[in-house]
Amino acid sequence: MKADAVRGHLDGLLLAVLEPGPLHGYAIIAAVQQRSGGVLELRTGTIYPALNRLERTGLLSSSWQSSGERRRRCYELTDAGRRTLAGERTAWREFTAAIGSVLDPGPAPGLTA
């Protein structure tokens, strides 16, 4: 899928995969890829700036966690992030319904076959 198709929806995607609990960057990439059936492949150069921005705006918090000898920054939703995710979901449903009604309108009202 083209990277342009994700633009504008990246925040919602990141918030959604973090909803179940904290994840580090590569696990976030893997979660998006897995949940999209392999269609969406985000790059580290795309998600880390977005994660930092979401943290600066208070939608995510982060902490360092150790896994063996490796330390990783893990991100999780804040209460504001959960509210924003709910809004993103509502906006997405409205958007897809509107686009669907244009691309696949079905029969026009009042017309019979």
Short mmCIF file of C-alpha atoms in Angstrom, two decimals:
data_model
loop_
_atom_site.label_atom_id
_atom_site.label_comp_id
_atom_site.label_asym_id
_atom_site.label_seq_id
_atom_site.Cartn_x
_atom_site.Cartn_y
_atom_site.Cartn_z
CA MET A 1 0.00 0.00 0.00
CA LYS A 2 1.29 3.45 -0.84
CA ALA A 3 2.71 5.52 2.01
CA ASP A 4 0.40 8.36 0.96
CA ALA A 5 -2.60 6.18 1.85
CA VAL A 6 -1.48 6.10 5.49
CA ARG A 7 -0.79 9.82 5.71
CA GLY A 8 -3.45 11.46 7.81
CA HIS A 9 -4.25 8.20 9.60
CA LEU A 10 -0.88 7.45 11.20
CA ASP A 11 -1.80 8.89 14.59
CA GLY A 12 -4.95 6.79 14.77
CA LEU A 13 -3.06 3.66 13.75
CA LEU A 14 -0.41 4.20 16.41
CA LEU A 15 -2.95 4.98 19.12
CA ALA A 16 -4.99 1.91 18.19
CA VAL A 17 -2.12 -0.57 18.43
CA LEU A 18 -1.12 0.91 21.78
CA GLU A 19 -4.62 0.59 23.21
CA PRO A 20 -4.08 -2.90 24.69
CA GLY A 21 -0.89 -1.86 26.48
CA PRO A 22 2.66 -0.51 26.21
CA LEU A 23 4.87 -1.44 23.26
CA HIS A 24 8.31 -0.45 22.01
CA GLY A 25 8.85 0.92 18.51
CA TYR A 26 9.57 -2.29 16.63
CA ALA A 27 6.65 -4.03 18.36
CA ILE A 28 4.41 -1.15 17.23
CA ILE A 29 5.57 -1.64 13.63
CA ALA A 30 4.95 -5.39 13.92
CA ALA A 31 1.49 -4.84 15.44
CA VAL A 32 0.41 -2.54 12.61
CA GLN A 33 1.72 -5.00 10.04
CA GLN A 34 0.06 -7.98 11.74
CA ARG A 35 -3.30 -6.22 12.29
CA SER A 36 -3.34 -5.06 8.65
CA GLY A 37 -2.65 -8.56 7.32
CA GLY A 38 0.77 -7.45 6.12
CA VAL A 39 -0.60 -4.63 3.95
CA LEU A 40 0.77 -1.77 6.07
CA GLU A 41 4.52 -1.68 6.58
CA LEU A 42 5.60 1.37 8.55
CA ARG A 43 9.21 2.46 8.64
CA THR A 44 11.10 3.49 11.75
CA GLY A 45 11.72 6.89 10.14
CA THR A 46 7.97 7.34 10.01
CA ILE A 47 6.85 6.13 13.41
CA TYR A 48 9.49 7.51 15.78
CA PRO A 49 8.87 11.17 14.88
CA ALA A 50 5.13 10.50 15.18
CA LEU A 51 5.55 8.79 18.56
CA ASN A 52 7.65 11.71 19.82
CA ARG A 53 5.04 14.19 18.59
CA LEU A 54 2.20 12.24 20.21
CA GLU A 55 4.15 12.18 23.45
CA ARG A 56 4.82 15.94 23.30
CA THR A 57 1.11 16.58 22.83
CA GLY A 58 0.23 14.40 25.83
CA LEU A 59 -1.46 11.54 23.98
CA LEU A 60 1.30 9.06 24.86
CA SER A 61 3.71 8.59 27.72
CA SER A 62 6.92 6.62 27.54
CA SER A 63 9.39 4.92 29.81
CA TRP A 64 12.59 2.97 29.43
CA GLN A 65 12.27 -0.76 30.01
CA SER A 66 14.97 -3.40 30.02
CA SER A 67 14.74 -6.65 28.14
CA GLY A 68 17.87 -8.61 28.95
CA GLU A 69 20.77 -6.31 28.15
CA ARG A 70 18.70 -4.16 25.82
CA ARG A 71 16.87 -1.03 26.94
CA ARG A 72 13.87 0.04 24.93
CA ARG A 73 11.56 3.01 25.14
CA CYS A 74 8.00 1.77 25.55
CA TYR A 75 5.00 3.92 24.72
CA GLU A 76 1.51 3.79 26.16
CA LEU A 77 -1.73 5.72 25.83
CA THR A 78 -2.61 8.45 28.27
CA ASP A 79 -6.23 9.23 29.15
CA ALA A 80 -6.08 12.01 26.55
CA GLY A 81 -4.77 9.47 24.05
CA ARG A 82 -7.72 7.17 24.74
CA ARG A 83 -10.17 10.04 24.18
CA THR A 84 -8.38 11.01 20.97
CA LEU A 85 -8.48 7.40 19.76
CA ALA A 86 -12.25 7.33 20.31
CA GLY A 87 -12.54 10.49 18.22
CA GLU A 88 -10.28 9.04 15.51
CA ARG A 89 -12.49 5.97 15.31
CA THR A 90 -15.64 8.06 14.97
CA ALA A 91 -14.04 10.23 12.28
CA TRP A 92 -12.82 7.13 10.43
CA ARG A 93 -16.30 5.57 10.40
CA GLU A 94 -17.81 8.80 9.08
CA PHE A 95 -15.07 9.13 6.44
CA THR A 96 -15.36 5.55 5.19
CA ALA A 97 -19.17 5.78 5.08
CA ALA A 98 -18.97 8.98 3.00
CA ILE A 99 -16.35 7.58 0.61
CA GLY A 100 -18.25 4.30 0.35
CA SER A 101 -21.45 6.11 -0.57
CA VAL A 102 -19.62 7.81 -3.45
CA LEU A 103 -17.58 4.86 -4.72
CA ASP A 104 -20.31 2.24 -4.28
CA PRO A 105 -23.59 4.16 -4.20
CA GLY A 106 -25.98 1.30 -4.91
CA PRO A 107 -29.26 1.98 -6.68
CA ALA A 108 -30.50 5.55 -6.72
CA PRO A 109 -33.50 6.19 -4.46
CA GLY A 110 -36.83 6.06 -6.28
CA LEU A 111 -35.52 4.05 -9.24
CA THR A 112 -36.76 0.55 -9.88
CA ALA A 113 -35.20 -2.04 -12.07
#
